[in-house]
Coordinates of C-alpha atoms in Angstrom, one line a residue:
X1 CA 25.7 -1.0 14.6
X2 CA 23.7 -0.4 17.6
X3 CA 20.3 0.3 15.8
X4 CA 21.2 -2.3 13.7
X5 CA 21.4 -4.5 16.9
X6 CA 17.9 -2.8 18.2
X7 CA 15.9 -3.9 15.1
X8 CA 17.0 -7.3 15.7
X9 CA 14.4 -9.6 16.8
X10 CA 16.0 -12.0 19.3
X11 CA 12.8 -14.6 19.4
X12 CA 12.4 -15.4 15.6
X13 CA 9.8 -18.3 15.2
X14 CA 11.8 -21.4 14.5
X15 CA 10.9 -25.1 13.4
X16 CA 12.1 -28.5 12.3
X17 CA 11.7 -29.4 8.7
X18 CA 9.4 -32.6 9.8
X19 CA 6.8 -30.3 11.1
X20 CA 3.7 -30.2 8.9
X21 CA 2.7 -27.1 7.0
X22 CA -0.8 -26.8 8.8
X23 CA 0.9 -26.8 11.8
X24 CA 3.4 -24.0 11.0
X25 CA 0.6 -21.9 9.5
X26 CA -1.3 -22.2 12.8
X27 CA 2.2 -21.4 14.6
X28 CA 2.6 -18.4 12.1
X29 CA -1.4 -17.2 13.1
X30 CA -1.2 -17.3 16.7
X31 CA 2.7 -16.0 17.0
X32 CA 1.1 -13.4 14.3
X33 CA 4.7 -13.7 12.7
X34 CA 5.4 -13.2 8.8
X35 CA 7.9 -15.6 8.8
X36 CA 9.3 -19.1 10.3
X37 CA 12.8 -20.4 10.1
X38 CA 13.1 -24.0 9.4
X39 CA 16.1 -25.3 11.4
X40 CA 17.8 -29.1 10.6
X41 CA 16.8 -31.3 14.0
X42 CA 19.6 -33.8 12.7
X43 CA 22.3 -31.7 13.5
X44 CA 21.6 -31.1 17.4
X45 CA 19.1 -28.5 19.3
X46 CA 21.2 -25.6 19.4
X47 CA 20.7 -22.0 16.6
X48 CA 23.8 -22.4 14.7
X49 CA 24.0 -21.4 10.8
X50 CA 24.5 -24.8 9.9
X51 CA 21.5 -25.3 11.2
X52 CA 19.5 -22.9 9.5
X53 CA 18.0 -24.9 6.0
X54 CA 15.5 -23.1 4.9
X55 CA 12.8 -20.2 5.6
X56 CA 8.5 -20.0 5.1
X57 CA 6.9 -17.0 4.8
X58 CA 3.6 -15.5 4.2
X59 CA 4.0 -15.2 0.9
X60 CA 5.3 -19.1 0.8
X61 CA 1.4 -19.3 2.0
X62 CA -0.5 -17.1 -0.6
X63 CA 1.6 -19.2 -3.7
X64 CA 0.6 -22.1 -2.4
X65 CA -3.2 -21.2 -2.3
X66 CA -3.0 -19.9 -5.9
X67 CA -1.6 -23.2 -6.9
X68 CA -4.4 -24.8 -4.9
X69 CA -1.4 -27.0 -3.8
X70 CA -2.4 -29.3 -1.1
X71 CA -1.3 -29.3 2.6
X72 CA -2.5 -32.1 4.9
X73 CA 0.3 -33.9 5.9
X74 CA 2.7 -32.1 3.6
X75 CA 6.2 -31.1 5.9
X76 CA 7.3 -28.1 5.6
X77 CA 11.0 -29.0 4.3
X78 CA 9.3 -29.8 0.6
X79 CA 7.7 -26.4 0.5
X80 CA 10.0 -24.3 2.0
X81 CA 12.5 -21.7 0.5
X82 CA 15.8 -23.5 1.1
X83 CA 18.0 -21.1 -0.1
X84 CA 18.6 -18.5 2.6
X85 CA 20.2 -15.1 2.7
X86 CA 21.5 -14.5 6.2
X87 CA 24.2 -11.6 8.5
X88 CA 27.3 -12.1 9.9
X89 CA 27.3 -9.2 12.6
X90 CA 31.2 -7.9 12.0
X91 CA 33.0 -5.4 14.2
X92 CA 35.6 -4.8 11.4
X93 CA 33.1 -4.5 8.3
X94 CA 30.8 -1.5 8.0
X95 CA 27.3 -2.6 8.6
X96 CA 24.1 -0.6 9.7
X97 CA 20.4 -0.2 8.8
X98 CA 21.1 1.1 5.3
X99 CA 23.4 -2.5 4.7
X100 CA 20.4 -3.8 5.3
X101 CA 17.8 -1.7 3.5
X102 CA 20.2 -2.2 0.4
X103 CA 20.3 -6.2 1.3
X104 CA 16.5 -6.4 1.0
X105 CA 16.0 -4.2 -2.5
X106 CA 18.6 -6.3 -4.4
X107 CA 17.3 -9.7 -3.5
X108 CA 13.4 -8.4 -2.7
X109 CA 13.2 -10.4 0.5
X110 CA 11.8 -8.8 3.8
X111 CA 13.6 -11.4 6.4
X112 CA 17.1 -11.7 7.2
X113 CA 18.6 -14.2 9.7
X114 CA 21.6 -12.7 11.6
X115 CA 24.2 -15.0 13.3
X116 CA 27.4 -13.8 14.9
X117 CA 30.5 -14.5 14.5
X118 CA 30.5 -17.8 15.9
X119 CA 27.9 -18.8 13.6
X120 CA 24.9 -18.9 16.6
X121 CA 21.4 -17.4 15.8
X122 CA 21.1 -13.7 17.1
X123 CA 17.7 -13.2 15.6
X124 CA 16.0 -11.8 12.2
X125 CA 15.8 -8.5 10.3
X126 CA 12.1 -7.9 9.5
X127 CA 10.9 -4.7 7.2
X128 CA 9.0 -4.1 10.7
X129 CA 11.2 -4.9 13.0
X130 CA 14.2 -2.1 10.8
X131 CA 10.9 0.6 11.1
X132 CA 9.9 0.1 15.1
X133 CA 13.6 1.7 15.8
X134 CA 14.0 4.1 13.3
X135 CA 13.5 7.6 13.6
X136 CA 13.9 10.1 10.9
X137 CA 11.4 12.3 12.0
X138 CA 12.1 15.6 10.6
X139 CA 13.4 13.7 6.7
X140 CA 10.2 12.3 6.8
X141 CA 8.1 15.3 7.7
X142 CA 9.7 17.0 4.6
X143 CA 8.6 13.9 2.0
X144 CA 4.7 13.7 1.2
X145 CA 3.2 10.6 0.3
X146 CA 2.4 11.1 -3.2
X147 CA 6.6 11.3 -4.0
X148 CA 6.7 7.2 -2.8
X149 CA 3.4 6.0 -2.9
X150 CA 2.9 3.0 -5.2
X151 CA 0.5 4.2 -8.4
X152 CA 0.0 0.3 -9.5
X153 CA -2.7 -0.3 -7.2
X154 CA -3.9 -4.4 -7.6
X155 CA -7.2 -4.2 -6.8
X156 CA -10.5 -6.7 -7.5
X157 CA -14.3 -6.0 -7.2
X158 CA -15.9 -6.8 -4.2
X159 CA -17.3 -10.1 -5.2
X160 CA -14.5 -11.4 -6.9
X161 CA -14.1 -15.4 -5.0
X162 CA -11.1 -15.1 -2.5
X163 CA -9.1 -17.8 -4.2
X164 CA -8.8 -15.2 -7.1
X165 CA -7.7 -12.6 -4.6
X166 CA -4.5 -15.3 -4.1
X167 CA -4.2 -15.4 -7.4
X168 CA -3.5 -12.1 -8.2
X169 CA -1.3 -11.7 -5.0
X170 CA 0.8 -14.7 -7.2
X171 CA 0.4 -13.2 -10.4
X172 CA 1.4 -10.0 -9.7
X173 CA 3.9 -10.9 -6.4
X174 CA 2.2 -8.5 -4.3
X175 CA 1.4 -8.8 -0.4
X176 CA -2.3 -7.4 -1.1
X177 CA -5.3 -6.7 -3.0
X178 CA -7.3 -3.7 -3.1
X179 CA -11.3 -4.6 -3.3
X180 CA -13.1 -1.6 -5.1
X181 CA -16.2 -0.7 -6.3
X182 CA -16.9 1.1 -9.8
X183 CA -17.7 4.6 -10.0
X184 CA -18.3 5.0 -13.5
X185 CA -22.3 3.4 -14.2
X186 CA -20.3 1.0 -17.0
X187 CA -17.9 0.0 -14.7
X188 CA -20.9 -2.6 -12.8
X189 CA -17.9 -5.3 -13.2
X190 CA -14.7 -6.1 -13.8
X191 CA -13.3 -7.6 -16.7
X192 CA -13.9 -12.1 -16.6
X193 CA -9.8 -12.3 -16.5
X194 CA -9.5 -9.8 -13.7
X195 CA -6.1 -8.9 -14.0
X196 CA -6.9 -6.5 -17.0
X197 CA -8.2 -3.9 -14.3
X198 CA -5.4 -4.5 -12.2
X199 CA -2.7 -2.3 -13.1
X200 CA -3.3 1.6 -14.5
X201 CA -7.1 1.4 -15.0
X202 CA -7.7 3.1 -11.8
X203 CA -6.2 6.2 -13.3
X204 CA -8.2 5.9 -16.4
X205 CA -11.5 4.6 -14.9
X206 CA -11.9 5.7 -11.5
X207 CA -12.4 3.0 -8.5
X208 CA -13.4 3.7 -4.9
X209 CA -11.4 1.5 -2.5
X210 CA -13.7 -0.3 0.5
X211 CA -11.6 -3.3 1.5
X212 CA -8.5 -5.0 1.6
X213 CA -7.0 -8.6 2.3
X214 CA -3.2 -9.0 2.8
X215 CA -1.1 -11.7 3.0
X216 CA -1.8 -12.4 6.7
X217 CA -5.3 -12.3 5.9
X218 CA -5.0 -15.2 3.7
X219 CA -2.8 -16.8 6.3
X220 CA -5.5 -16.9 8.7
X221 CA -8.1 -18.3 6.1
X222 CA -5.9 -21.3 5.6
X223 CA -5.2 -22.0 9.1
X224 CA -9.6 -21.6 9.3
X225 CA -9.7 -24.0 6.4
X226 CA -12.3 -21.9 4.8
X227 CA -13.6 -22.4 1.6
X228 CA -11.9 -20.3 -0.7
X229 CA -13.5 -21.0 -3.8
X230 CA -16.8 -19.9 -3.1
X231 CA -15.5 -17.4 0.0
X232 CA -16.1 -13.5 -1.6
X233 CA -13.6 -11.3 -1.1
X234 CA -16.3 -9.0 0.4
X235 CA -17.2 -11.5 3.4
X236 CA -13.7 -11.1 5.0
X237 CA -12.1 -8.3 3.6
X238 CA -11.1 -5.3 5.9
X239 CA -13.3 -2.9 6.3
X240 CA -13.8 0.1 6.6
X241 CA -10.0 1.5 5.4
X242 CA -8.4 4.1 6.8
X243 CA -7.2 6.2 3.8
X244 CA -4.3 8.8 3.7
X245 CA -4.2 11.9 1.3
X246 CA -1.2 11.8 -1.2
X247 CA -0.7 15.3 0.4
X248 CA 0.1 13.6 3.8
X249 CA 3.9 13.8 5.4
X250 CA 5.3 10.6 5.5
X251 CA 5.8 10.9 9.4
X252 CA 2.0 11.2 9.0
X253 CA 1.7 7.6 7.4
X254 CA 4.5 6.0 9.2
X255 CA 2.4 7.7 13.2
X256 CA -0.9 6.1 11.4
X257 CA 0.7 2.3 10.3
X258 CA 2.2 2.0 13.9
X259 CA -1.5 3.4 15.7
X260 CA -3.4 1.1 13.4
X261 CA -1.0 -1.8 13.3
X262 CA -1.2 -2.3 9.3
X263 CA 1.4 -2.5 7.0
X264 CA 0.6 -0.8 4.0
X265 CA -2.1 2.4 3.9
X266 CA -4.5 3.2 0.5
X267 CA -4.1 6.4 -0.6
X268 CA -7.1 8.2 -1.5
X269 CA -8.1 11.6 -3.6
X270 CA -10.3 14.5 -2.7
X271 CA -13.4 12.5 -4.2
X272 CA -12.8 9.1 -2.7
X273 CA -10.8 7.7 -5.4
X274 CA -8.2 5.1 -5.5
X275 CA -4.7 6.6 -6.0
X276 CA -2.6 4.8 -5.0
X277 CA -0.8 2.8 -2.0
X278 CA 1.9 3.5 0.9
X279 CA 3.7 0.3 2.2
X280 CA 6.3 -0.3 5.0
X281 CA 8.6 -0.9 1.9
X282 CA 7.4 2.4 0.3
X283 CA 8.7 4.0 3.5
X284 CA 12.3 2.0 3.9
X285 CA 12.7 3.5 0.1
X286 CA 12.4 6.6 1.5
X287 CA 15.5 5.9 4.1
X288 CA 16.8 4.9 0.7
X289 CA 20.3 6.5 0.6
X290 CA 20.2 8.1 -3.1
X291 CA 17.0 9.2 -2.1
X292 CA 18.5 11.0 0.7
X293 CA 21.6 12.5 -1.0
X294 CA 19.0 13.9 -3.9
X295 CA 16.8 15.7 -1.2
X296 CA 19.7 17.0 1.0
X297 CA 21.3 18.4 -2.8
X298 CA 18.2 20.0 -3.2
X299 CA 17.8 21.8 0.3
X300 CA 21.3 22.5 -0.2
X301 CA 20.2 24.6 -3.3
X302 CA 17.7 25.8 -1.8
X303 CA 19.7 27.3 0.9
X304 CA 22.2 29.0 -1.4
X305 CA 19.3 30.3 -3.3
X306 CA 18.5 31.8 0.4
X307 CA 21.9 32.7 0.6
X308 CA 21.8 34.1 -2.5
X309 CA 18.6 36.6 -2.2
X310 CA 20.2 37.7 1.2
X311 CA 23.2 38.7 -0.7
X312 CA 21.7 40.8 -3.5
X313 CA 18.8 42.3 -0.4
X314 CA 22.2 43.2 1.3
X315 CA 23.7 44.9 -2.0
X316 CA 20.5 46.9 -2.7
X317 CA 20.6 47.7 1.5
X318 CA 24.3 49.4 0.8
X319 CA 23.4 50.8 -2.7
X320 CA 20.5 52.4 -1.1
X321 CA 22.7 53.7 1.8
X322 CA 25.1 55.0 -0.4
X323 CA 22.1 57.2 -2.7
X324 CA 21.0 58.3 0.7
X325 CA 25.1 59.5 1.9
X326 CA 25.3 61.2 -1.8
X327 CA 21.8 62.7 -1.6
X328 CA 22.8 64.3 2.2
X329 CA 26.0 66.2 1.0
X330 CA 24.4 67.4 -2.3
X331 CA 21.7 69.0 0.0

């Protein structure tokens, strides 16, 4: 309970469902927030559940740029997700980090509202907020990243127009997009559909990753009011990555997310080529509790194998003695 109270952030970003959506994107940019809670002015000023109506999240954003859905003067109660999973902190119910964890893979969210008791706000569970006070250092030394890394990699050539990028982020309901180049000569461009490259080609036809837009990225675009149509991915994507080897510890990738302040990490082979990906998500699976149980069962075998060969060492050790004893009186 009381890292559970630690990853809580006390100060989540809050709102009335009357505020535009412009105005909560630019609120989301400049708090540099994924997420916004919509609270029910009607009902008083105070945090209290009843309250809470609805959430808007960076990925709320990204759909609504796929659709090319319109958002001058649009509030944010008609677009946001009105149906909100939320904690009530208990001191009789078991509840910790891994309540959560579990919380987030069934229903694939990454915020969770916590009230107490008494119904008042006490903050929001964030995928980052659950990582900043966690720290499993030597279970994560033991895992590389090659055992959780994502293999379905979404990625795009450079040039692909940025409103395609959204697309795909839709399409495919993930938080970013890879932006590659070819490195076979008939690989000059990807496929007119380009969502037929997006899943296992890399495997088959090897890509080198030089860029990447997120979620946030596309966040900041609409809050610019850039052009996204005729905006190529390779104007704003970011560059240059900062790969990770799929031999790398996970302590390695979690040290390298908090240094560099990114989310998510490309992994990269020994010639440059796109493997695969390492998310804040790909770690929390990691903390995953099966996941734990299977790789304390198998140091636990490998310790009675240890066991096991210092046994039979110690039976040859007395064996040998007793040769040696039997030897001595025959001479």
């Amino acid at each position: 309970m009381s890292s559970l109270r630690q990853a809580i952030n006390p100060q989540p970003i809050t709102t009335t469902a009357d505020t535009t959506v412009s105005d909560v994107i630019t609120l989301m940019s400049r708090a540099r927030t994924s997420g916004v809670l919509i609270l029910d002015s009607e009902r008083g000023n105070g945090t209290q559940r009843e309250q809470l109506i609805g959430i808007f999240t960076e990925r709320d954003v990204v759909r609504m740029i796929a659709a090319s859905q319109e958002i001058k003067g649009v509030a944010i109660g008609e677009v946001m997700t009105k149906k909100v999973l939320t904690l009530t902190e208990s001191s009789t119910e078991d509840q910790d980090i891994v309540t959560v964890l579990t919380l987030f893979r069934q229903h694939g969210i990454r915020h969770l509202p916590v009230f107490d008791a008494n119904g008042t706000l006490l903050g929001i569970l964030t995928q980052q907020s659950i990582r900043s006070v966690l720290k499993p250092i030597d279970f994560m030394r033991l895992r590389r990243v090659a055992e959780v890394m994502s293999t379905r990699v979404i990625h795009a050539p450079v040039s692909t127009p940025v409103i395609n990028i959204a697309k795909l982020m839709a399409i495919y309901n993930v938080s970013s997009v890879v932006l590659a180049q070819a490195d076979h000569p008939g690989l000059t461009s990807f496929d007119s559909t380009w969502g037929v490259w997006s899943a296992d080609s890399c495997q088959i036809k090897p890509v080198r990753p030089v860029g990447i837009i997120t979620e946030r990225d596309m966040l900041q675009f609409r809050n610019l009011e850039l052009d996204l149509e005729s905006l190529k991915a390779s104007t704003v994507m970011s560059a240059p990555l900062f790969p990770i080897p799929p031999d790398a510890s996970l302590w390695e990738a979690h040290q390298q997310m908090q240094r560099r302040r990114v989310h998510r990490l490309v992994v990269v082979g020994k010639e440059g080529e796109l493997g695969g990906i390492i998310t804040q998500t790909s770690l929390l699976q990691a903390l995953d509790p099966m996941e734990m149980y299977a790789e304390i069962e198998v140091l636990q075998e490998l310790l009675q194998q240890s066991e096991s060969e210092r046994e039979a060492l110690l039976k040859q050790l007395i064996a040998r003695n007793k040769l040696l004893e039997s030897l001595a009186l025959t001479d």
